[in-house]
Every structure is written in C-alpha cells, then in structure tokens.
Coordinates of C-alpha atoms in Angstrom, one line a residue:
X269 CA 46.3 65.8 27.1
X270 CA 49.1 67.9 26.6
X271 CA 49.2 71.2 28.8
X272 CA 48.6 74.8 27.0
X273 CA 52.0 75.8 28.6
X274 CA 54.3 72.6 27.7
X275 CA 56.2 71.2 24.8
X276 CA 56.6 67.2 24.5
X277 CA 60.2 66.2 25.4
X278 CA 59.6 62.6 26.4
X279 CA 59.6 59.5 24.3
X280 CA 56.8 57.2 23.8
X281 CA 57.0 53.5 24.7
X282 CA 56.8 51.2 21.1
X283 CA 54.5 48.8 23.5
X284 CA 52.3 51.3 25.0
X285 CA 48.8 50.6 23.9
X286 CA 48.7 52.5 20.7
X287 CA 44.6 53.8 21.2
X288 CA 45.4 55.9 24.2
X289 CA 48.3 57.7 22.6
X290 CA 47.5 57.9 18.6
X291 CA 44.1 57.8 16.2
X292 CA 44.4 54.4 15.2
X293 CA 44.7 55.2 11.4
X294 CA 47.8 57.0 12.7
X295 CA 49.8 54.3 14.4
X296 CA 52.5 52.6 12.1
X297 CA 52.6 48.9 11.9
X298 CA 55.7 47.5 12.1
X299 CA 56.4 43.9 10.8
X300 CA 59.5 41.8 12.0
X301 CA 60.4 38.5 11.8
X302 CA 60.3 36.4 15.1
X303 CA 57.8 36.5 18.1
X304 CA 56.9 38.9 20.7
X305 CA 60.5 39.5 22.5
X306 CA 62.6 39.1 19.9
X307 CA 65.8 41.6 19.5
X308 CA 64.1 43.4 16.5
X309 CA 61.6 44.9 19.3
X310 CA 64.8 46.8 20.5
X311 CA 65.5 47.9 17.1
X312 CA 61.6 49.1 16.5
X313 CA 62.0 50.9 20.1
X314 CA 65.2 52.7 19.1
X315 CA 64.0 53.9 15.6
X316 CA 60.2 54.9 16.6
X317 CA 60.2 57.0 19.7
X318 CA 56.0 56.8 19.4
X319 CA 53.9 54.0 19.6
X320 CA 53.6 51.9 17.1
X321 CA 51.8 48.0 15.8
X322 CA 53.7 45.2 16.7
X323 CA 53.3 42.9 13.1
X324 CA 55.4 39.7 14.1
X325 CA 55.9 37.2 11.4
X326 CA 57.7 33.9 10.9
X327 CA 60.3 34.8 8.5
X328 CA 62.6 38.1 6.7
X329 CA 60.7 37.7 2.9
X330 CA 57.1 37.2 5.3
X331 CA 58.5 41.0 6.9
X332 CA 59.1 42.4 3.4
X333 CA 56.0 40.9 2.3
X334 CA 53.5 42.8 4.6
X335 CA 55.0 45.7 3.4
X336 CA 54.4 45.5 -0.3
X337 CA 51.0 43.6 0.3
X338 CA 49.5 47.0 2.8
X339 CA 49.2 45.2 6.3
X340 CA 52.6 47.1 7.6
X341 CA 53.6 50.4 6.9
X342 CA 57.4 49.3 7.4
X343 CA 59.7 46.5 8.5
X344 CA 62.8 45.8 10.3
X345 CA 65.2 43.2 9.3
X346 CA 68.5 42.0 10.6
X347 CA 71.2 42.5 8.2
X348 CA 74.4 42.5 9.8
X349 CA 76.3 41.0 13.4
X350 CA 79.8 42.5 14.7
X351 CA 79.9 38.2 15.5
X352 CA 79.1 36.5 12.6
X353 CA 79.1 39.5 9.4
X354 CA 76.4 39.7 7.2
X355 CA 73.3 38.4 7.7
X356 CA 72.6 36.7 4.1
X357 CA 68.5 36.2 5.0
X358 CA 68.3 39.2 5.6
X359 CA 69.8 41.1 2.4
X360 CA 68.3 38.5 0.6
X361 CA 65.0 39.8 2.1
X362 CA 65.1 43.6 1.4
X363 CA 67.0 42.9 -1.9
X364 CA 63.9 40.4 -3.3
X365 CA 61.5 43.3 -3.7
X366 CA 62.0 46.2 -5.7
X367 CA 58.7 47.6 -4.1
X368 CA 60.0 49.1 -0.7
X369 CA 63.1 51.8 0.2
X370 CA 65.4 51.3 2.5
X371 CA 65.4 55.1 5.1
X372 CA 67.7 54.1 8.1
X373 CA 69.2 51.4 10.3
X374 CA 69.8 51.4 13.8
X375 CA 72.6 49.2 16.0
X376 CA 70.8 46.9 18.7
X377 CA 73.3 45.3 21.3
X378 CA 72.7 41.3 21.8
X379 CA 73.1 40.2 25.6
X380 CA 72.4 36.3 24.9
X381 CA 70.7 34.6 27.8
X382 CA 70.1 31.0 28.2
X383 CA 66.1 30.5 29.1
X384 CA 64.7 27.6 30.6
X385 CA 61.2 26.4 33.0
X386 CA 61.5 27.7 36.3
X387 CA 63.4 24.7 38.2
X388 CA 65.6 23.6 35.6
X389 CA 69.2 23.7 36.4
X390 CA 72.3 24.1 33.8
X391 CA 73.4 20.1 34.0
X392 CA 69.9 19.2 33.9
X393 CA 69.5 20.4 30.6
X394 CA 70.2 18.6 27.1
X395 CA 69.6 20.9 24.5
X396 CA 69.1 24.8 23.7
X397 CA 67.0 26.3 21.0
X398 CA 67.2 29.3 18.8
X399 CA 67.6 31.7 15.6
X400 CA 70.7 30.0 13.5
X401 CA 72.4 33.3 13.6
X402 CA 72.0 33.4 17.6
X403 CA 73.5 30.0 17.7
X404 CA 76.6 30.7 15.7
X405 CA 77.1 33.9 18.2
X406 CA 78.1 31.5 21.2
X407 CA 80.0 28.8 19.7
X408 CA 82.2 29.2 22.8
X409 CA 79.4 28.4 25.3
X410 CA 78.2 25.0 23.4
X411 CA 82.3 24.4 23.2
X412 CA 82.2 24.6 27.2
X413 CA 78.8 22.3 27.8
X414 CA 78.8 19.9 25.4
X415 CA 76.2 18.1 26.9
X416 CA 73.9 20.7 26.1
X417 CA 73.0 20.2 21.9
X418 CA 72.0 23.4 19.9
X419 CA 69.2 23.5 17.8
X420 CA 67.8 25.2 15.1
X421 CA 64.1 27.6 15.5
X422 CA 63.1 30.0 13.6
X423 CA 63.5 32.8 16.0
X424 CA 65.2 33.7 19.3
X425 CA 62.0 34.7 21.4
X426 CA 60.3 32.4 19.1
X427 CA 62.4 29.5 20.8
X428 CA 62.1 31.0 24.2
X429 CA 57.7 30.8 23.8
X430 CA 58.1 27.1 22.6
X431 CA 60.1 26.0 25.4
X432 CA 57.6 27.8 28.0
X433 CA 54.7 26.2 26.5
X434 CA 56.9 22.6 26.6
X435 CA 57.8 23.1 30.2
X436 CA 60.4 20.6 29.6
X437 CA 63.4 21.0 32.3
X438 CA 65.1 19.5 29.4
X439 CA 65.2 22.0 26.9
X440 CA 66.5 26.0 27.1
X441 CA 66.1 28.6 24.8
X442 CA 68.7 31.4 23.9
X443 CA 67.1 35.0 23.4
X444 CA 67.2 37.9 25.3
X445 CA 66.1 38.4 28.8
X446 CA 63.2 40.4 27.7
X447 CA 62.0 36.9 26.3
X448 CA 62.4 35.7 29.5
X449 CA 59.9 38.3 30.8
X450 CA 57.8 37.7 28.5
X451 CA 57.3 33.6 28.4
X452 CA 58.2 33.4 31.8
X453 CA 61.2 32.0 32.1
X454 CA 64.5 31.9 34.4
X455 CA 68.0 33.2 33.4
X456 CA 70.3 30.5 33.9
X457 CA 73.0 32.2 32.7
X458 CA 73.7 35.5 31.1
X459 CA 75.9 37.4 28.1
X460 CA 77.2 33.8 26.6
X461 CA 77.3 34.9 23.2
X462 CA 81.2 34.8 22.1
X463 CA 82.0 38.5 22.3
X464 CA 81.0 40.9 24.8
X465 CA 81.0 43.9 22.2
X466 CA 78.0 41.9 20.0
X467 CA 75.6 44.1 18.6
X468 CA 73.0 43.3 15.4
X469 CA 72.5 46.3 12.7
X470 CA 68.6 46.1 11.6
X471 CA 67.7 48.2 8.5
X472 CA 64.0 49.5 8.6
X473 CA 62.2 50.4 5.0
X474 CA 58.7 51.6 3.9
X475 CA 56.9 51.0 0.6
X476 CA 58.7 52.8 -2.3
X477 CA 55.4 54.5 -3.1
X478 CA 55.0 55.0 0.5
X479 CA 55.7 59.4 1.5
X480 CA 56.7 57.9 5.0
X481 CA 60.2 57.3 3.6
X482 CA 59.8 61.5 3.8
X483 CA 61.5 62.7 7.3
X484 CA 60.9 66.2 6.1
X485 CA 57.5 67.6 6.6
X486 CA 55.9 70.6 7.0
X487 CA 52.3 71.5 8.8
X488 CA 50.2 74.0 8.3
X489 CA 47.6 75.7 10.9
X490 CA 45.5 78.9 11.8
X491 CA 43.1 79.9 14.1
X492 CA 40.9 83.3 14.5
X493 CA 41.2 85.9 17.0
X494 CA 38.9 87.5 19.2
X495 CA 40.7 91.3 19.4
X496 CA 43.8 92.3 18.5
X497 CA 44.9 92.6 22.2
X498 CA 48.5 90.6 23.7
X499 CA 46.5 88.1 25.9
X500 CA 44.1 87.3 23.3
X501 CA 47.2 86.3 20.9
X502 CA 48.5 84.4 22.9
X503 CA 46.2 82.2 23.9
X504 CA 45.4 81.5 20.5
X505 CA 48.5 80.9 19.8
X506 CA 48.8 78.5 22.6
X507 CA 45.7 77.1 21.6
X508 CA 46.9 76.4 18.5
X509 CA 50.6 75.0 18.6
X510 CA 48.6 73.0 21.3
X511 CA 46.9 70.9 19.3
X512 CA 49.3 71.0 16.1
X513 CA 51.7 69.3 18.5
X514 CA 49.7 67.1 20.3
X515 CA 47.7 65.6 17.8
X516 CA 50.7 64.9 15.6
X517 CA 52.7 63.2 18.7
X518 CA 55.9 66.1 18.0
X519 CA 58.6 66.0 19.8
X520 CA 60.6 69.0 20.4
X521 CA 63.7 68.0 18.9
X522 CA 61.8 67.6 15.8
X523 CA 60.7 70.9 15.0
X524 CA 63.0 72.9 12.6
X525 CA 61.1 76.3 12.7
X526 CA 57.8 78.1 12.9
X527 CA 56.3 80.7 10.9
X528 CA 53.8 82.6 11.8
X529 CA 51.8 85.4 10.0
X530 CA 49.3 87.6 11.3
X531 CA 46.2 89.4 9.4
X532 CA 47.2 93.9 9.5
X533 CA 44.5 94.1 12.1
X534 CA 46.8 91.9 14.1
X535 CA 49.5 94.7 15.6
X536 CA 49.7 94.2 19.6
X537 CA 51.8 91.2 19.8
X538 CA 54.5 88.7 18.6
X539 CA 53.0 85.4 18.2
X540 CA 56.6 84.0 18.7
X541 CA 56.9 85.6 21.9
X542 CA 53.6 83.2 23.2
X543 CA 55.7 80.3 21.6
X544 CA 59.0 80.8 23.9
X545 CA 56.6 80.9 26.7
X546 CA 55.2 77.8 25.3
X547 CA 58.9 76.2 25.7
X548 CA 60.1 76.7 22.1
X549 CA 63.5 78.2 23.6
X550 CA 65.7 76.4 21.2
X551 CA 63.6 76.7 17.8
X552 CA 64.0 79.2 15.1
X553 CA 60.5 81.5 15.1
X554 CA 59.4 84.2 13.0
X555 CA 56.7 86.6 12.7
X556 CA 55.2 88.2 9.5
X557 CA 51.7 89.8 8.1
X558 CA 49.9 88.5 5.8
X559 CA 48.7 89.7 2.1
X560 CA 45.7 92.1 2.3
X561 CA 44.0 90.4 0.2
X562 CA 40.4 92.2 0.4
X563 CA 37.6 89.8 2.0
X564 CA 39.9 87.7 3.6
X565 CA 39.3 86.5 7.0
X566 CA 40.1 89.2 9.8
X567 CA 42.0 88.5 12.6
X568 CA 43.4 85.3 11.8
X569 CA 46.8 83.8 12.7
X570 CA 48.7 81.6 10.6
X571 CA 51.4 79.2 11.1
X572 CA 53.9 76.9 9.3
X573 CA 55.7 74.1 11.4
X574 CA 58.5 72.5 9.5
X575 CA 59.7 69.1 11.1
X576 CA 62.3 66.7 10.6
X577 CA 60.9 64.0 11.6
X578 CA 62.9 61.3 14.2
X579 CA 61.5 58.2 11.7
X580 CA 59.1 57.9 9.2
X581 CA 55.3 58.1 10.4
X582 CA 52.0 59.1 10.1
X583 CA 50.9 62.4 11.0
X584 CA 47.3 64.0 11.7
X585 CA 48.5 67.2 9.9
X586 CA 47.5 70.3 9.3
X587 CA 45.0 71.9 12.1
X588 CA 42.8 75.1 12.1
X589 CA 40.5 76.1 14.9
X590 CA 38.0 78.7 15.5
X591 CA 36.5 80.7 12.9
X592 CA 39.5 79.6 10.5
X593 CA 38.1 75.9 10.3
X594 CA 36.1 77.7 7.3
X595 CA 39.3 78.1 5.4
X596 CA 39.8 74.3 5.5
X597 CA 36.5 72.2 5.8
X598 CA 38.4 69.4 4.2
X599 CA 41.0 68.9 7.0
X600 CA 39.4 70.5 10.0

C-alpha cells in the first residue's frame, strides 16, 4: 500500500503479476505477435511503465485482430529495423484495419544471440531457427558458418521455445537472451546480428473507439472534514491524494497540476501546503473556495488532478471518501 506521506516515483515491472498491483478490469492487455520472450516484450516494457496482460499471438494481422475483436486493449507491432528498413508485415498489419489508432512508438535495441540445449557446441550445430526479419539481420554470421543453415519460424522466442522442447544439439535458435532465460537455453554466441547499432521501432495502437488513445486525463475527488483545524486538513488531504494516486497506479511525473477547493467553513489551512509535504515539490498546486451554494455539504475538500498520462491505460478514476461518498454513490 502506498504510505500517507509518499508519492510513487518507481516503475512497475510489465511481468509483475498484474492482481497484486492493479483491479483486474484495470490491467491493459497487450497483444504481440511471437511467444513469451520475444523483442516486442521490451517494447511493451518501455511504453507501459505498469503492469499489464501479456496477449502473445502467432502473427501481426492475429495482433491487430485482438484489438478490433475486444480481447486486447492495444498491440505492438514491429514496423521498422535500422538493418533491414521497413518492416512490410507489419505496416501491412496496422494499415489492414481502419478500426484501431496508432498513439506512439518506441525504439527497442536487438542484441541477437544464438540459442541452443545445454551441451551443444557451435560446430556441432546444423541449422538455426528464427523470425525472417531476424535472419536477414545477420547475414554476416551465416556468411562466416556456412555449415550452420537458417531457417524460417514464425517468431524469434517462438524459435528459441521449439528448439528447447526438441532438445536437439542440432538445431539453435536466434532471439534475444531473455529467450534464453526463458526456454532455458545457453548463449553460444552473442550480438551476431550485422550491425552493432541495430535497434527495431514497434508502434503500439488502441481501438479507434477506444478513450485510451487519450493521454490527457483528469480525476476528480473530495473528502469531508472533521473541523476546520490545520491537522485535520491535512490529513484528509493526505488521505485523499492517497488513494487518488494509489488506486490509479500515478506516477509522479504524470501529474500536471492539482486543484483543490475548500467549502468557506474551511479557513485554517492550505490544502497544497499538505500536498508538498506529501512530495508534490515539483507540481503546480492551487487552492480556492468553493460556491456557497446553500445546503451544500460543509466542510468538504475538493480536488482536480490533471494527468498526462506516460501511455494509454485504464484508470480507477475519480475517488471520494468520507462523508463526500454521498455526492457520488455512482463512483464511490
């Protein structure tokens, strides 16, 4: 749980287990082609700093497809190699559907390693399986072991699983060394893709219907008060930024600015000054009373927390505590 007196700074592993950090309706699934391993983990890991759903599927349209059928909320797909150029597959993927919306890309650097069962040596093997885009990255290392003969699978860490489940001393794999981790596998030799400056641009998109594409957001919250006394502010204003941050998984770097407004029976303190204590050192804040509105709710505290968000995702939203759970029975 997050502490009363801290703001979240970290990032969140894209493979920690997504019930112990998130409500499950709140965790993104994120489809890519390949198997668990593949390079397009890096790129999910790089463009979700929270945890998200792992969706692996066998090919780029399959990646699209989970997107416009519901069962992923987004997808990352390959497009383009500083090696080899453009990625046709992939293009061809995102542009076959007029369903989903491109909202960023990110640049993954490829270190290609050559996999193979524990025991195998380099002259014992005959052949090396992968992704035809991984293959035509290390022309150069087939050119110096021609006794080794590529072949064609349809994904890098995809390759690297099949060859673990052969055991064959026989046959490698080329993927990442992450595959290797994965499937078990030893690193005969490492970074043999043609250029040492090889990196893979992946472009991640939403539904088009989908408000995830939105970075901007904005969440609302309140909370009572018991007297207008300092200490009793701030705690509910601890209290409350609290759980606006924790239960929406907000990084710090995300927050734009805070409002906050105060009922005229509210006159002893600064909510803001409870947020700087808080750790809020580098955001915008400011204070403000409400409308008197006659019958409204006495001492209550009001905030407005606008984000821009690091990538598209789900949030809880908008939280109210205390007595002010009666201004929003819907949400609270």
């Amino acid at each position: 749980m997050l502490k009363p007196t801290s703001v979240r700074k970290g990032t969140a592993s894209s493979n920690a287990p997504a019930a112990e950090r998130h409500p499950r309706d709140l965790v993104m699934r994120v489809a890519f082609q390949g198997a668990r391993g593949a390079y397009a983990e890096n790129a999910i890991a790089k463009i979700w700093r929270h945890p998200v759903e792992l969706v692996p599927v066998p090919t780029f349209t399959g990646a699209v497809r989970a997107v416009e059928e519901g069962t992923a909320d987004a997808c990352v797909i390959p497009v383009e190699n500083s090696v080899i150029g453009r990625i046709e597959s992939g293009w061809d993927a995102l542009a076959s559907s007029a369903k989903i919306r491109n909202v960023t890309d990110v640049l993954v650097p490829v270190k290609h390693c050559l996999l193979a069962p524990k025991g195998a040596t380099l002259h014992d093997l005959k052949s090396a399986a992968s992704h035809p885009a991984a293959l035509a990255q290390c022309v150069s290392f087939f050119d110096k072991h021609p006794w080794i003969r590529s072949t064609k699978s349809f994904d890098t860490a995809g390759a690297a699983r099949e060859v673990a489940e052969r055991g064959d001393p026989t046959q490698a794999a080329i993927a990442g060394r992450a595959a290797a981790e994965r499937y078990g596998l030893a690193v005969l030799a490492e970074g043999i893709q043609d250029s040492r400056d090889n990196h893979t641009r992946f472009i991640a998109a939403v539904a088009a219907r989908s408000r995830l594409w939105r970075r901007t957001q904005a969440i609302r919250g309140a909370t009572s008060v018991e007297k207008d006394d300092p200490r009793h502010i701030a705690e509910a204003t601890r209290e409350l930024l609290a759980a606006i941050v924790e239960r929406n998984q907000i990084e710090q770097d995300e927050i734009v600015s805070i409002w906050f407004t105060v009922t005229s029976d509210l006159t002893s303190a600064f909510p803001a000054l409870a947020a700087r204590e808080m750790g809020f050192v580098d955001v915008p804040l400011l204070c403000a009373s409400e409308i008197p509105v006659p019958g409204s709710m006495p001492r209550c505290l009001r905030t407005l927390v606008e984000l821009e968000l690091s990538a598209p995702r789900k949030l809880a939203n908008h939280v109210y505590l205390r007595r002010a759970v009666a201004l929003r029975p819907d949400v609270s």
